[in-house]
Amino acid sequence: MHEDFFKAWGVNIAEKMHIYYDESNNCRKFWLDKMKQNFNTFWYKDFVLAGVAVENEIDISLDEIISRFSLQKNIKELKAKKIYKGKDFLGCLNSNAMADLLDLIDDYGLYIHYKNVNNFFYTIVEILDSITTPSEIIEFGFDYFRLKAVLYNVLSENIKNVIKIMIKYSYPNIKNDDINDFCTDLLSVFKKRTEQNVEEKFLAGMLKRAASSKSLLFIQNNKDFVTQDNYAEFYFESIIKFPQSFHHFDEELSIQNELENYLKVNQCELIKYEFLKSEKCTLIQISDLVAGLFGKMFAFINITPRKNFKIIIGEMTDFQLKNAVRFDDIRVRSNNKNKGFLHSMTSIFLLENLEDFFLKTKCEAKKRKLI
């Protein structure tokens, strides 16, 4: 079943590589804090499991890492938090550390990979699946994935009110007696019907219908306020996607036992993997920098309107543009190597924004004759 799914997705599951992982924005659990009237972490920061991959196992010494990144000689390991020093994505693009990282990736012929999970998107798609079905969506002439993205836009643009509504009804555990009020309150964040596009009208209609229903299948009978109990499932998918590769994870005690049990249940015990302390493996440390960059990249995309790209890119330095182009070139090269290396669980509109940002950076770089 797994093989058929990944092959349909265009993944070469026969890939034999050494794949290294680290995380960014790993909050362990995504939940609604009733006291703070907010999520427990920034809603726009994606969970990212990412790193580097190489066909033949290599060794990069800590001494070389120290030299390449101009670090103090007594440093024990490379960490994104120290290297990027609180910079956002645009700040990273303007840093020597990012250029050093890109040099290292190119010099060793490394590929990069990531799986990002937009926590808020992953939270609210359960609403869509509770008020309609894929077959009904197709019957009405809509695209399932676009409707997910439209719902994400509607709710994220009204994030403060949506969070209040979710907390009010103990989302994602809506009680039967609250179904009508929950749907009605959620409808209140939509624009006036005369201002809605056809997809928004469909969603509003489905919510209005659901208000009089007896159940909301996927947002009932769950834990109050807990929208993502843990991130173990994303480790599972990453490892079974490439069953013939060797997977090297940063030590994560909360995941290790769950992963071992999952592989036994699914008869995948022969998959090779290990959990290592990052200070013992420089390629995991490099993966930490890669994961950190992707975490910052997706945060930037999640909160930056597409209409602002032209101004932002026009104000970028030549150095930022060169780094952005190189970063995207490595991303594209990795995707061409294997379609399974880049995987996003987010709005398709945000993915379109991401591609548009890099396209515009390349156009600006060509305009300035930087490439």
mmCIF file of N, CA and C in Angstrom, residues 178-226:
data_model
loop_
_atom_site.group_PDB
_atom_site.id
_atom_site.type_symbol
_atom_site.label_atom_id
_atom_site.label_comp_id
_atom_site.label_asym_id
_atom_site.label_seq_id
_atom_site.Cartn_x
_atom_site.Cartn_y
_atom_site.Cartn_z
ATOM 1 N N ASP A 178 -23.302 21.899 20.739
ATOM 2 C CA ASP A 178 -22.645 23.135 20.297
ATOM 3 C C ASP A 178 -22.456 23.216 18.784
ATOM 4 N N ILE A 179 -22.881 22.188 18.066
ATOM 5 C CA ILE A 179 -22.628 22.151 16.623
ATOM 6 C C ILE A 179 -23.195 23.377 15.920
ATOM 7 N N ASN A 180 -24.443 23.710 16.206
ATOM 8 C CA ASN A 180 -25.074 24.853 15.548
ATOM 9 C C ASN A 180 -24.344 26.154 15.848
ATOM 10 N N ASP A 181 -24.038 26.373 17.113
ATOM 11 C CA ASP A 181 -23.374 27.623 17.509
ATOM 12 C C ASP A 181 -21.959 27.713 16.950
ATOM 13 N N PHE A 182 -21.243 26.587 16.946
ATOM 14 C CA PHE A 182 -19.877 26.580 16.416
ATOM 15 C C PHE A 182 -19.875 26.962 14.938
ATOM 16 N N CYS A 183 -20.729 26.313 14.155
ATOM 17 C CA CYS A 183 -20.781 26.602 12.716
ATOM 18 C C CYS A 183 -21.228 28.034 12.453
ATOM 19 N N THR A 184 -22.199 28.492 13.233
ATOM 20 C CA THR A 184 -22.696 29.868 13.067
ATOM 21 C C THR A 184 -21.613 30.886 13.399
ATOM 22 N N ASP A 185 -20.879 30.635 14.489
ATOM 23 C CA ASP A 185 -19.787 31.546 14.859
ATOM 24 C C ASP A 185 -18.692 31.545 13.800
ATOM 25 N N LEU A 186 -18.406 30.382 13.255
ATOM 26 C CA LEU A 186 -17.371 30.292 12.225
ATOM 27 C C LEU A 186 -17.804 31.023 10.960
ATOM 28 N N LEU A 187 -19.064 30.949 10.645
ATOM 29 C CA LEU A 187 -19.589 31.679 9.482
ATOM 30 C C LEU A 187 -19.419 33.185 9.635
ATOM 31 N N SER A 188 -19.372 33.652 10.876
ATOM 32 C CA SER A 188 -19.282 35.096 11.117
ATOM 33 C C SER A 188 -17.946 35.686 10.674
ATOM 34 N N VAL A 189 -16.915 34.850 10.485
ATOM 35 C CA VAL A 189 -15.615 35.377 10.046
ATOM 36 C C VAL A 189 -15.529 35.466 8.525
ATOM 37 N N PHE A 190 -16.521 34.911 7.819
ATOM 38 C CA PHE A 190 -16.538 35.015 6.363
ATOM 39 C C PHE A 190 -16.948 36.438 5.957
ATOM 40 N N LYS A 191 -16.523 36.846 4.783
ATOM 41 C CA LYS A 191 -16.964 38.129 4.244
ATOM 42 C C LYS A 191 -18.461 38.081 3.940
ATOM 43 N N LYS A 192 -19.050 39.258 3.714
ATOM 44 C CA LYS A 192 -20.446 39.298 3.315
ATOM 45 C C LYS A 192 -20.630 38.480 2.038
ATOM 46 N N ARG A 193 -21.771 37.847 1.894
ATOM 47 C CA ARG A 193 -21.990 36.951 0.762
ATOM 48 C C ARG A 193 -21.759 37.647 -0.582
ATOM 49 N N THR A 194 -22.122 38.918 -0.670
ATOM 50 C CA THR A 194 -21.936 39.658 -1.926
ATOM 51 C C THR A 194 -20.461 39.869 -2.265
ATOM 52 N N GLU A 195 -19.586 39.692 -1.245
ATOM 53 C CA GLU A 195 -18.148 39.891 -1.454
ATOM 54 C C GLU A 195 -17.406 38.566 -1.613
ATOM 55 N N GLN A 196 -18.107 37.462 -1.440
ATOM 56 C CA GLN A 196 -17.471 36.144 -1.502
ATOM 57 C C GLN A 196 -17.324 35.676 -2.943
ATOM 58 N N ASN A 197 -16.216 34.958 -3.217
ATOM 59 C CA ASN A 197 -16.101 34.306 -4.512
ATOM 60 C C ASN A 197 -16.886 32.993 -4.476
ATOM 61 N N VAL A 198 -16.941 32.305 -5.605
ATOM 62 C CA VAL A 198 -17.798 31.128 -5.704
ATOM 63 C C VAL A 198 -17.354 30.016 -4.744
ATOM 64 N N GLU A 199 -16.061 29.877 -4.525
ATOM 65 C CA GLU A 199 -15.567 28.837 -3.619
ATOM 66 C C GLU A 199 -15.914 29.168 -2.168
ATOM 67 N N GLU A 200 -15.777 30.424 -1.805
ATOM 68 C CA GLU A 200 -16.147 30.848 -0.447
ATOM 69 C C GLU A 200 -17.639 30.674 -0.207
ATOM 70 N N LYS A 201 -18.453 30.933 -1.228
ATOM 71 C CA LYS A 201 -19.896 30.733 -1.097
ATOM 72 C C LYS A 201 -20.219 29.253 -0.877
ATOM 73 N N PHE A 202 -19.511 28.386 -1.585
ATOM 74 C CA PHE A 202 -19.726 26.946 -1.393
ATOM 75 C C PHE A 202 -19.388 26.536 0.037
ATOM 76 N N LEU A 203 -18.242 26.999 0.540
ATOM 77 C CA LEU A 203 -17.827 26.660 1.906
ATOM 78 C C LEU A 203 -18.823 27.198 2.925
ATOM 79 N N ALA A 204 -19.262 28.434 2.719
ATOM 80 C CA ALA A 204 -20.235 29.025 3.633
ATOM 81 C C ALA A 204 -21.536 28.224 3.610
ATOM 82 N N GLY A 205 -21.936 27.790 2.437
ATOM 83 C CA GLY A 205 -23.148 26.985 2.317
ATOM 84 C C GLY A 205 -23.032 25.650 3.030
ATOM 85 N N MET A 206 -21.860 25.026 2.914
ATOM 86 C CA MET A 206 -21.640 23.749 3.591
ATOM 87 C C MET A 206 -21.616 23.921 5.116
ATOM 88 N N LEU A 207 -21.052 25.034 5.573
ATOM 89 C CA LEU A 207 -21.047 25.314 7.016
ATOM 90 C C LEU A 207 -22.466 25.566 7.528
ATOM 91 N N LYS A 208 -23.243 26.290 6.745
ATOM 92 C CA LYS A 208 -24.630 26.576 7.143
ATOM 93 C C LYS A 208 -25.427 25.286 7.213
ATOM 94 N N ARG A 209 -25.205 24.389 6.260
ATOM 95 C CA ARG A 209 -25.882 23.088 6.285
ATOM 96 C C ARG A 209 -25.448 22.265 7.486
ATOM 97 N N ALA A 210 -24.134 22.305 7.759
ATOM 98 C CA ALA A 210 -23.592 21.515 8.874
ATOM 99 C C ALA A 210 -24.127 21.989 10.216
ATOM 100 N N ALA A 211 -24.528 23.261 10.299
ATOM 101 C CA ALA A 211 -25.040 23.807 11.560
ATOM 102 C C ALA A 211 -26.263 23.047 12.051
ATOM 103 N N SER A 212 -27.003 22.460 11.136
ATOM 104 C CA SER A 212 -28.209 21.718 11.531
ATOM 105 C C SER A 212 -27.996 20.204 11.531
ATOM 106 N N SER A 213 -26.736 19.795 11.381
ATOM 107 C CA SER A 213 -26.442 18.359 11.379
ATOM 108 C C SER A 213 -26.263 17.838 12.801
ATOM 109 N N LYS A 214 -26.207 16.523 12.911
ATOM 110 C CA LYS A 214 -26.089 15.904 14.234
ATOM 111 C C LYS A 214 -24.650 15.573 14.609
ATOM 112 N N SER A 215 -23.738 15.671 13.656
ATOM 113 C CA SER A 215 -22.341 15.361 13.975
ATOM 114 C C SER A 215 -21.391 16.086 13.037
ATOM 115 N N LEU A 216 -20.187 16.296 13.538
ATOM 116 C CA LEU A 216 -19.071 16.824 12.745
ATOM 117 C C LEU A 216 -17.937 15.820 12.925
ATOM 118 N N LEU A 217 -17.893 14.839 12.059
ATOM 119 C CA LEU A 217 -17.139 13.611 12.261
ATOM 120 C C LEU A 217 -15.722 13.786 12.784
ATOM 121 N N PHE A 218 -14.936 14.645 12.147
ATOM 122 C CA PHE A 218 -13.506 14.703 12.451
ATOM 123 C C PHE A 218 -13.129 15.715 13.526
ATOM 124 N N ILE A 219 -14.081 16.507 13.966
ATOM 125 C CA ILE A 219 -13.764 17.489 15.014
ATOM 126 C C ILE A 219 -14.635 17.267 16.257
ATOM 127 N N GLN A 220 -14.928 15.989 16.486
ATOM 128 C CA GLN A 220 -15.604 15.560 17.705
ATOM 129 C C GLN A 220 -14.893 14.337 18.265
ATOM 130 N N ASN A 221 -15.139 14.064 19.532
ATOM 131 C CA ASN A 221 -14.560 12.882 20.191
ATOM 132 C C ASN A 221 -13.032 12.879 20.150
ATOM 133 N N ASN A 222 -12.452 14.047 20.262
ATOM 134 C CA ASN A 222 -11.003 14.206 20.380
ATOM 135 C C ASN A 222 -10.692 14.842 21.729
ATOM 136 N N LYS A 223 -9.420 15.047 22.005
ATOM 137 C CA LYS A 223 -9.027 15.721 23.235
ATOM 138 C C LYS A 223 -9.360 17.211 23.126
ATOM 139 N N ASP A 224 -9.906 17.771 24.172
ATOM 140 C CA ASP A 224 -10.167 19.210 24.183
ATOM 141 C C ASP A 224 -8.886 19.982 23.903
ATOM 142 N N PHE A 225 -8.947 20.904 22.947
ATOM 143 C CA PHE A 225 -7.896 21.884 22.661
ATOM 144 C C PHE A 225 -6.638 21.317 21.989
ATOM 145 N N VAL A 226 -6.485 19.998 21.894
ATOM 146 C CA VAL A 226 -5.268 19.400 21.324
ATOM 147 C C VAL A 226 -5.476 19.147 19.839
#
